[in-house]
Amino acid sequence: DAFTTIYLTSLGAEELNPLMRAALVQGPFGFFFAKYLMVAMGILGIAAYCRETRKARWVLFYVFLPVYLVLAAYNVVLIIIN
């Protein structure tokens, strides 16, 4: 996702997430670092919650994973059509 975002923005695409848009201004390394921190914090939060309930595991596998896979496929399609 981070690689495709940097590539697509170099072609003129616009990052819609205001936090990631601000990170893009810092350059590729700043963007990767911000993206890594956001994803890592989310995964750690879900993992911590998973110890207490099966609902978090369900949300991770049946909501977040499919959404992320659709986002990755969308990015690939954008690259192909550009």
XYZ file of C-alpha atoms in Angstrom:
82
model
C 0.000 0.000 0.000
C 2.774 2.436 0.872
C 4.741 1.688 -2.286
C 1.717 2.035 -4.521
C 0.689 5.273 -2.789
C 4.100 6.821 -3.385
C 4.136 5.612 -6.975
C 0.614 6.838 -7.747
C 1.178 10.233 -6.125
C 4.297 10.623 -8.261
C 1.961 10.204 -11.253
C -0.345 12.940 -9.992
C -2.769 11.008 -7.770
C -3.846 12.642 -4.518
C -3.650 11.036 -1.083
C -7.075 11.439 0.517
C -6.075 10.603 4.094
C -5.024 13.930 5.688
C -2.532 12.258 8.054
C -0.850 10.346 5.247
C -0.935 13.437 3.015
C 1.019 15.302 5.693
C 3.451 12.390 5.956
C 4.005 12.447 2.179
C 5.318 15.993 2.500
C 8.135 14.559 4.650
C 9.303 12.393 1.751
C 9.218 8.644 1.151
C 10.993 7.677 4.376
C 8.741 9.892 6.487
C 5.718 8.432 4.753
C 6.871 4.822 5.265
C 7.641 5.539 8.911
C 4.224 7.128 9.532
C 2.461 4.301 7.675
C 4.414 1.692 9.650
C 3.568 3.352 12.972
C -0.134 3.605 12.161
C -0.379 -0.028 11.037
C 1.744 -1.298 13.945
C -0.349 0.565 16.515
C -3.538 -0.815 14.987
C -2.242 -4.380 14.968
C -0.968 -4.100 18.536
C -4.308 -2.712 19.664
C -6.206 -5.526 17.987
C -3.768 -8.150 19.320
C -4.140 -6.822 22.863
C -7.901 -6.902 22.542
C -7.830 -10.417 21.053
C -6.559 -11.800 24.330
C -9.822 -10.769 25.934
C -12.368 -11.635 23.285
C -12.879 -13.585 20.069
C -14.710 -10.629 18.561
C -11.449 -8.788 17.876
C -10.063 -11.824 16.042
C -13.257 -12.001 14.004
C -13.022 -8.292 13.147
C -9.369 -8.676 12.150
C -9.913 -11.617 9.797
C -13.373 -10.912 8.440
C -13.387 -7.101 8.278
C -9.883 -5.585 8.225
C -8.177 -8.256 6.112
C -10.793 -8.198 3.313
C -10.859 -4.396 3.306
C -7.068 -4.256 3.077
C -7.035 -6.851 0.264
C -9.619 -4.821 -1.676
C -7.527 -1.681 -1.139
C -4.393 -3.463 -2.379
C -6.256 -4.764 -5.452
C -7.599 -1.267 -6.121
C -4.065 0.145 -5.976
C -2.843 -2.485 -8.445
C -5.703 -1.653 -10.822
C -4.810 2.045 -10.586
C -1.217 1.236 -11.478
C -2.285 -0.924 -14.422
C -4.581 1.712 -15.923
C -1.987 4.478 -15.533
